[in-house]
PDB file of C-alpha atoms in Angstrom:
ATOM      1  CA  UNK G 206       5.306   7.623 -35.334  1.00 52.00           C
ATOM      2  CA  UNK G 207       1.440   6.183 -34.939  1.00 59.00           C
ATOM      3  CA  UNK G 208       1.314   2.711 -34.293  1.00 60.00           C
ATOM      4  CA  UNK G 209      -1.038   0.758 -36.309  1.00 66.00           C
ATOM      5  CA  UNK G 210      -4.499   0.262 -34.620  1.00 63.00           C
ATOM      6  CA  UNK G 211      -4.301  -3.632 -35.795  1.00 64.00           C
ATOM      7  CA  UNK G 212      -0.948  -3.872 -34.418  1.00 55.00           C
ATOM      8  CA  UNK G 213      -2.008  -1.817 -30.981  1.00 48.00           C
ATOM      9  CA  UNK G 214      -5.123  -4.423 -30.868  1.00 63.00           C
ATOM     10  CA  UNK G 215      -2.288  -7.475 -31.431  1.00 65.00           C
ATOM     11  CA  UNK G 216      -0.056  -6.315 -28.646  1.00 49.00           C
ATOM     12  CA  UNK G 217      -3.487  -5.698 -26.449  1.00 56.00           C
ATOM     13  CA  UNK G 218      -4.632  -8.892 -27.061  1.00 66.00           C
ATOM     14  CA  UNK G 219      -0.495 -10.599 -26.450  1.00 61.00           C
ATOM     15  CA  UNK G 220      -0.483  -8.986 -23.278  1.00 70.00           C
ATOM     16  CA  UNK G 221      -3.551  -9.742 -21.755  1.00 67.00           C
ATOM     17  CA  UNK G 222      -3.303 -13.183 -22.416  1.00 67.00           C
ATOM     18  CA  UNK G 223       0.753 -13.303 -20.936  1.00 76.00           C
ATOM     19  CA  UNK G 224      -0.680 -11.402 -17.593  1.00 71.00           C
ATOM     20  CA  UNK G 225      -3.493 -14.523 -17.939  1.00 76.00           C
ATOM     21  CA  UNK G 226      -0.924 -17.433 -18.193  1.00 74.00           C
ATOM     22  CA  UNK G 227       0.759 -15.841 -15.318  1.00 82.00           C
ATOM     23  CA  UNK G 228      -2.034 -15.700 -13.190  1.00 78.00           C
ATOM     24  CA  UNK G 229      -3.091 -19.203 -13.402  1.00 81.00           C
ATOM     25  CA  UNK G 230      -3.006 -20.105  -9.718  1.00 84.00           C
ATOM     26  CA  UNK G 231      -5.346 -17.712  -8.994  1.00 89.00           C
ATOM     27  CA  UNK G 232      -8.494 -18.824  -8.167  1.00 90.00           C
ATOM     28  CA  UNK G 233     -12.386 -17.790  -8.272  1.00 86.00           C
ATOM     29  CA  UNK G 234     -13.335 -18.687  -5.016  1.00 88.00           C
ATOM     30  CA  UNK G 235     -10.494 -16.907  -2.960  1.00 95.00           C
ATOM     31  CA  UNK G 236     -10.432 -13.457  -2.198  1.00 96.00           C
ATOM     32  CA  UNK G 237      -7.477 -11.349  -3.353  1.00 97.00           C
ATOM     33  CA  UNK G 238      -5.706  -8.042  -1.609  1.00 98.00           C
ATOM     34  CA  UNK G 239      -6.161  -5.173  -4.086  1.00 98.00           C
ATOM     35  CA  UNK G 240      -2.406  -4.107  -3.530  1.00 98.00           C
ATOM     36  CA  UNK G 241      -1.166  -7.514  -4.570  1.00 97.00           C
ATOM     37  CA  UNK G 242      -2.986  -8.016  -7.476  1.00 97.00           C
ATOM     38  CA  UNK G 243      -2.283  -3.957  -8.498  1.00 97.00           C
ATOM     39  CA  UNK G 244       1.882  -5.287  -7.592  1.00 97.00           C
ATOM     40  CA  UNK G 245       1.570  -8.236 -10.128  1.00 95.00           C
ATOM     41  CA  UNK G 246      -0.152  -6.033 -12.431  1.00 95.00           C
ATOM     42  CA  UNK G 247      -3.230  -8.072 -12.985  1.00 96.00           C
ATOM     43  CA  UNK G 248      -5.754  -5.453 -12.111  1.00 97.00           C
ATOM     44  CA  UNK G 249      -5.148  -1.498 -12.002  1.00 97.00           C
ATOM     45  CA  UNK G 250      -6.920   0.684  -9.459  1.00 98.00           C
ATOM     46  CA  UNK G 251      -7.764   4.605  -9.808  1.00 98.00           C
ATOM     47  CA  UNK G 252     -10.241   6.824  -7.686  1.00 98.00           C
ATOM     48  CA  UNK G 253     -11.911  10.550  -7.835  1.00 97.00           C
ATOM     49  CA  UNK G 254     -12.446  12.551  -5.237  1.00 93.00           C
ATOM     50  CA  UNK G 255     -16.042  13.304  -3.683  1.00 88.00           C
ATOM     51  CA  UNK G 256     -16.176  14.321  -0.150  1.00 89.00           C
ATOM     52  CA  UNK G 257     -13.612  13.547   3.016  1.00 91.00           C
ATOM     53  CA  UNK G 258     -15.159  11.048   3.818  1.00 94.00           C
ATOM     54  CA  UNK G 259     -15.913   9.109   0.340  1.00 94.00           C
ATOM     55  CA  UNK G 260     -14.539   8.317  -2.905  1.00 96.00           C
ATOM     56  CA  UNK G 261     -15.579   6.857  -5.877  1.00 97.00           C
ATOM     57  CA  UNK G 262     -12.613   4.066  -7.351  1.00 98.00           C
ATOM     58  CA  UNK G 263     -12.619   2.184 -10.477  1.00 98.00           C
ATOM     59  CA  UNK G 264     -10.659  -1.240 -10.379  1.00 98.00           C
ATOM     60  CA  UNK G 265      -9.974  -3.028 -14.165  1.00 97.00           C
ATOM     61  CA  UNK G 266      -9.364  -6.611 -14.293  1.00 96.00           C
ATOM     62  CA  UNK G 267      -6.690  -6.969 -16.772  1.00 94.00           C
ATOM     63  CA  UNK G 268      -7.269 -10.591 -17.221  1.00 93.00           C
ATOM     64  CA  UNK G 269      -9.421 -13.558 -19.296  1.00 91.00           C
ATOM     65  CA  UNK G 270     -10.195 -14.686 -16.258  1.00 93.00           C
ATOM     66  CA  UNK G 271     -13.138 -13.507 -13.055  1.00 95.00           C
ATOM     67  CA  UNK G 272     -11.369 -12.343  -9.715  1.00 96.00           C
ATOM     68  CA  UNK G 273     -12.108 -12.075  -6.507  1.00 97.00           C
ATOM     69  CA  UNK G 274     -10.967  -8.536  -4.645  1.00 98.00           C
ATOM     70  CA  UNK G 275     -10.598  -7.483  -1.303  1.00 98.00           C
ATOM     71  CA  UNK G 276      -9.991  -3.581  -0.211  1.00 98.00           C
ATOM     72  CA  UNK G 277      -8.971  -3.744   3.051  1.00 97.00           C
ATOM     73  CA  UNK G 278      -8.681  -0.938   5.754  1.00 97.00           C
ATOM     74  CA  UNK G 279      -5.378   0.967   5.082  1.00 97.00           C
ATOM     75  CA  UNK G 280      -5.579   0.476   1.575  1.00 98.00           C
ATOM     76  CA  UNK G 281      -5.061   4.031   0.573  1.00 98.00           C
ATOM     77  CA  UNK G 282      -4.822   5.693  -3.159  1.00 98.00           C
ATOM     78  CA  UNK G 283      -2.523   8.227  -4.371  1.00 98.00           C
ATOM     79  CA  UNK G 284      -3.079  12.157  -4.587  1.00 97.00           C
ATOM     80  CA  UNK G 285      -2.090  13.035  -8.375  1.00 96.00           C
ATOM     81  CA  UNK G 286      -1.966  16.533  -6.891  1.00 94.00           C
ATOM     82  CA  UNK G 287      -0.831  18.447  -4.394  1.00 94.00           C
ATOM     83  CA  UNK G 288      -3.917  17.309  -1.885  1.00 95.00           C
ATOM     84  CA  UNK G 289      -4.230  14.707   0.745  1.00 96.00           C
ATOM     85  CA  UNK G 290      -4.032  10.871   0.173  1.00 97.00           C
ATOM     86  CA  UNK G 291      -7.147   8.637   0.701  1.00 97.00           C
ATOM     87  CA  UNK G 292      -7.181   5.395   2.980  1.00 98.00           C
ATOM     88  CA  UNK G 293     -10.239   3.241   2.779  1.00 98.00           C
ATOM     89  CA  UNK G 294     -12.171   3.179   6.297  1.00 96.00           C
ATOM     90  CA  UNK G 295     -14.206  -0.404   5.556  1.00 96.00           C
ATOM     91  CA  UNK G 296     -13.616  -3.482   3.896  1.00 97.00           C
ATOM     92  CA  UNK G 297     -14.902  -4.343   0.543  1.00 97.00           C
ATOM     93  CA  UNK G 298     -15.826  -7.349  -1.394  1.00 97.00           C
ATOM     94  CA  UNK G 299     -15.793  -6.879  -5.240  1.00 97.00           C
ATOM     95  CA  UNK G 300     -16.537  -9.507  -8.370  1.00 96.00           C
ATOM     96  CA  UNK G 301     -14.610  -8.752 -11.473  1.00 96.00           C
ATOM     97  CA  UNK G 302     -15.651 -10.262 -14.636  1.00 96.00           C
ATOM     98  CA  UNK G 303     -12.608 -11.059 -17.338  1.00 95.00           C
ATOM     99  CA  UNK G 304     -11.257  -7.840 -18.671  1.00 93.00           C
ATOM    100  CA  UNK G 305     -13.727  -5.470 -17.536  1.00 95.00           C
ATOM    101  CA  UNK G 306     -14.013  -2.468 -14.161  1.00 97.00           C
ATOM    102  CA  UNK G 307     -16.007  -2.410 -11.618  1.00 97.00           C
ATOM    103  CA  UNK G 308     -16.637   0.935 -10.392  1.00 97.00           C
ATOM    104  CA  UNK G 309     -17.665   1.293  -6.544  1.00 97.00           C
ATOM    105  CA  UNK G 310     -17.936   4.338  -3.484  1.00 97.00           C
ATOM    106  CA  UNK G 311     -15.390   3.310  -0.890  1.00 97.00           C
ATOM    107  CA  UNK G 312     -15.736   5.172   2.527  1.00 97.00           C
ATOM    108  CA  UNK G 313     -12.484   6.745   2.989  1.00 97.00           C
ATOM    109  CA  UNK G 314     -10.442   9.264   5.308  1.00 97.00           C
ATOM    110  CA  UNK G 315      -7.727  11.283   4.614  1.00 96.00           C
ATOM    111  CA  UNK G 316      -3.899  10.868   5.235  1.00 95.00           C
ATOM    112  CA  UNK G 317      -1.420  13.346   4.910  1.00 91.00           C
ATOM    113  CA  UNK G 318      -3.111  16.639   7.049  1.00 93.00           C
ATOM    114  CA  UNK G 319       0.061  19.567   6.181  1.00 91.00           C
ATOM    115  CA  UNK G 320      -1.869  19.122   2.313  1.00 93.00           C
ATOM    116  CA  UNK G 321      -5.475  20.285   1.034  1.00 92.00           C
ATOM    117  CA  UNK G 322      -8.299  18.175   2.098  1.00 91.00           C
ATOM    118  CA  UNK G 323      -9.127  16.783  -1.648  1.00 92.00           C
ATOM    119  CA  UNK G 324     -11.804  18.291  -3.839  1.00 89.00           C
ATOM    120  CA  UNK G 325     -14.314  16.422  -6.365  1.00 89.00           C
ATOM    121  CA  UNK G 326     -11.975  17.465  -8.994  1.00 90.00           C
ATOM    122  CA  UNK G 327      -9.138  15.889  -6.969  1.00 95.00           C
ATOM    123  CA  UNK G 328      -7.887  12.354  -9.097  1.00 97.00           C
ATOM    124  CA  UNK G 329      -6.131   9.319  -7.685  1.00 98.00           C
ATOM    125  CA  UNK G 330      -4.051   6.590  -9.271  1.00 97.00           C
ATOM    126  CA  UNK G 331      -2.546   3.322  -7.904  1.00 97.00           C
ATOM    127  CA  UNK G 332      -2.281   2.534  -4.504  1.00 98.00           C
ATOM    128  CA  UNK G 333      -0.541   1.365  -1.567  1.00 98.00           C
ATOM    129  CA  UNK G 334      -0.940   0.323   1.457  1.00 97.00           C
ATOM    130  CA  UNK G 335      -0.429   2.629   5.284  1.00 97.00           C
ATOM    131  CA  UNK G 336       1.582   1.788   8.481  1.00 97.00           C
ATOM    132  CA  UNK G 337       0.993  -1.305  10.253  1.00 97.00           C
ATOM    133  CA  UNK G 338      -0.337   1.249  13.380  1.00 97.00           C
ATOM    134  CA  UNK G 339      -2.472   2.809  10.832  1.00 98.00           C
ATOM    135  CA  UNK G 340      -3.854  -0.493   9.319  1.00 97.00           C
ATOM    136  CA  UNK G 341      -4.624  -1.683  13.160  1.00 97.00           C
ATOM    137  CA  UNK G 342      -6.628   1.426  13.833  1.00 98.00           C
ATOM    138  CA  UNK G 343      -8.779   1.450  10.819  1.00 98.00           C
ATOM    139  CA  UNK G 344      -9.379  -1.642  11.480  1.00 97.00           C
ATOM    140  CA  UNK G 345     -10.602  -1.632  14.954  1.00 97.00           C
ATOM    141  CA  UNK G 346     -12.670   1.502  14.014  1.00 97.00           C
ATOM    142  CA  UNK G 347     -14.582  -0.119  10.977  1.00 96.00           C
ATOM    143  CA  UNK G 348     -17.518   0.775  12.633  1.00 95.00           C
ATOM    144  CA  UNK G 349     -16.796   3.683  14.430  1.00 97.00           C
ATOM    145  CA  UNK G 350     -18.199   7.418  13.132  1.00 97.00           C
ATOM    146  CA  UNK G 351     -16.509   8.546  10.098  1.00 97.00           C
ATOM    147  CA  UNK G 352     -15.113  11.866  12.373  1.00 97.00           C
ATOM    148  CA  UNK G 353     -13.927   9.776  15.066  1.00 98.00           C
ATOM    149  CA  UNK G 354     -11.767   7.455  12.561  1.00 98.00           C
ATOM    150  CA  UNK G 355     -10.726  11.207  10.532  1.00 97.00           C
ATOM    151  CA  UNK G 356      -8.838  12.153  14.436  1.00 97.00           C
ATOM    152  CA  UNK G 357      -7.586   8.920  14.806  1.00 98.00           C
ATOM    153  CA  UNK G 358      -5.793   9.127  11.582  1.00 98.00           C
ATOM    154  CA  UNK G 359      -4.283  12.456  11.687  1.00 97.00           C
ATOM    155  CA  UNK G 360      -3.123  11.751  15.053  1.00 97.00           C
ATOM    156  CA  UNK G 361      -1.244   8.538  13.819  1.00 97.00           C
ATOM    157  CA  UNK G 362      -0.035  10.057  10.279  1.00 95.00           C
ATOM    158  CA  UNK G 363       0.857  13.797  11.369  1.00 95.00           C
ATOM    159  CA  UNK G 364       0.936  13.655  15.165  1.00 95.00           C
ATOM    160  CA  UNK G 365      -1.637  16.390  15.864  1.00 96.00           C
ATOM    161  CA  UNK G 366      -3.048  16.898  19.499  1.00 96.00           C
ATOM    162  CA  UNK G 367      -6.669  16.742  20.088  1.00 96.00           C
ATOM    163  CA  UNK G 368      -6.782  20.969  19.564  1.00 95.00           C
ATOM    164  CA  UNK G 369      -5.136  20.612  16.203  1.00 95.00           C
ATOM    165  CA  UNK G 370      -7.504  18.202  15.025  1.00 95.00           C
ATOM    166  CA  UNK G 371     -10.304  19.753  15.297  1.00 93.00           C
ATOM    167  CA  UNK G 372      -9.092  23.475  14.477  1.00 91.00           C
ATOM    168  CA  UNK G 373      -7.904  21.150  11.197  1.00 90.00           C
ATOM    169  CA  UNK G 374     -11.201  20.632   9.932  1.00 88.00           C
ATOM    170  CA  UNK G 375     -14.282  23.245   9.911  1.00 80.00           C
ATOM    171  CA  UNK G 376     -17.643  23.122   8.436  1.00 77.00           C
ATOM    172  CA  UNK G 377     -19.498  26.168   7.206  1.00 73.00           C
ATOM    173  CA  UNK G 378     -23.166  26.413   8.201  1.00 67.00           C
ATOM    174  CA  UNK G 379     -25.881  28.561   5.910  1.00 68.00           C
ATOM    175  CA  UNK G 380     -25.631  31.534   8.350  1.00 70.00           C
ATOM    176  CA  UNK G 381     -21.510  31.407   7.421  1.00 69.00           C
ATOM    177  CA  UNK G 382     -20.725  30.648  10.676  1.00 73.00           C
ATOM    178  CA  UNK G 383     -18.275  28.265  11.113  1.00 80.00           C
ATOM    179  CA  UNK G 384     -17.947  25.296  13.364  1.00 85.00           C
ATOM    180  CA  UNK G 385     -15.572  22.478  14.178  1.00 90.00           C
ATOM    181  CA  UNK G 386     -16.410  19.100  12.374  1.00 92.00           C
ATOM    182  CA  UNK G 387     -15.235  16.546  14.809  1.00 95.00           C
ATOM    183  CA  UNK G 388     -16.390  16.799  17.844  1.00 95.00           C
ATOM    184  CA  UNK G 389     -15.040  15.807  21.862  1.00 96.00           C
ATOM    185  CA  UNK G 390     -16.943  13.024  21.730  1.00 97.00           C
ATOM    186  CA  UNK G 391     -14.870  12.030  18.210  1.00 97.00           C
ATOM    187  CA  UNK G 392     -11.586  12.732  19.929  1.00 97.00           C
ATOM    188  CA  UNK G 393     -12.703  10.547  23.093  1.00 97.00           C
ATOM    189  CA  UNK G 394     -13.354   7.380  21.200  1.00 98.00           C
ATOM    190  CA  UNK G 395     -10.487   7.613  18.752  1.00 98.00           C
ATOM    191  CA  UNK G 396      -8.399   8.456  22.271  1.00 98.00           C
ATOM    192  CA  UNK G 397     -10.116   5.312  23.116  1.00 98.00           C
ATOM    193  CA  UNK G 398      -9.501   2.748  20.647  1.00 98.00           C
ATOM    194  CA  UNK G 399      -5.618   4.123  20.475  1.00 98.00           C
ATOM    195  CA  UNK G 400      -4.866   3.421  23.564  1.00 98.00           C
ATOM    196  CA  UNK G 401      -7.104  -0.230  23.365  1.00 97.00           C
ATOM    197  CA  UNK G 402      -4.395  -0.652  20.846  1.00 96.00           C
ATOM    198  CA  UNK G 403      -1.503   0.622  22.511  1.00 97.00           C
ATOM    199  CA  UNK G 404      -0.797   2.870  19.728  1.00 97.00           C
ATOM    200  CA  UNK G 405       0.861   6.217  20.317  1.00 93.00           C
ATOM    201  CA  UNK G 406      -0.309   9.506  20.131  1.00 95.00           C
ATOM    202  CA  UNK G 407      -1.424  12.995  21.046  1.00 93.00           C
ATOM    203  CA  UNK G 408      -5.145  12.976  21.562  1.00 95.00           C
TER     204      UNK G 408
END
């Protein structure tokens, strides 16, 4: 059975303003975690793949009302496929104006190394957030190059030694020839801020 447009547009319009009245403490000048206000169902997050080191989300306010947003490090969104996961690297500051999306390139790594490094076809929806050890190295490593932060991660999430990260990830020069993308000097600082953090691994 169709449902009515008018009656879809009712039920729209019934919703939106019950999510509204529920978010009433909110407030403009706060910043909000992207997980919590994805949990209360207030704003709804989705991403595309474009390289392993970036993707391109899409977060929709769901509400009458402007919102603060922060993406923190280990905010990561969900493979709809069989590929890798996606954790944010940075943190991010959005504006949301009532009931619209804001679309923006979040620098990213991937989680997850026994799957497919993601393609630009590859699609993500919702997300959630990584492990506390996880969270504490992306966070320390804001600033650190995106190949260094890629080791660190695998390390944590799969457990790989310093030889299986970087026989995990090649990159294919015009000649063909092949050559490993993260370098010694990648594994060294991600070695580095590990152990700065007395987190475990394999590096």
């Amino acid at each position: 059975m169709t449902i009515p447009a008018a009656l879809h547009q009712r039920y729209h319009a019934w919703r939106i303003a019950r999510l509204t009245a529920r978010a009433a403490v909110l407030t403009e000048d706060q910043a909000y975690d992207l997980l919590f206000l994805c949990k209360q169902g207030f704003v709804r997050a989705w991403a595309t793949g474009q390289s392993i080191t970036r993707i391109h989300a899409s977060v929709e306010n769901r509400l009458r009302k402007r919102l603060r947003v922060v993406i923190r490090p280990g905010t990561y969104f969900v493979a709809r496929g069989d590929y890798q996961n996606m954790v944010t690297r940075r943190e991010y500051t959005i504006m949301l104006r009532p009931a619209d999306t804001e679309d923006i390139a979040l620098e990213a790594a991937c989680i997850n190394a026994g799957r497919p490094i993601p393609g630009t076809e590859a699609r993500f929806s919702g997300v959630r957030r990584v492990s506390d050890d996880l969270a504490r190295f992306l966070e320390a490593a804001q600033r650190s190059d995106p190949m260094t932060v890629q080791a660190g991660v695998w390390s944590i999430t799969d457990g790989l030694s310093a030889g299986q990260v970087r026989q995990r990830l090649l990159v294919r020069a015009n000649s063909g020839a092949t050559r490993q993308a993260i370098s010694e000097a990648n594994i060294a600082e991600a070695r580095s801020i590990l152990n700065t953090m007395g987190i475990r691994h394999q590096l």
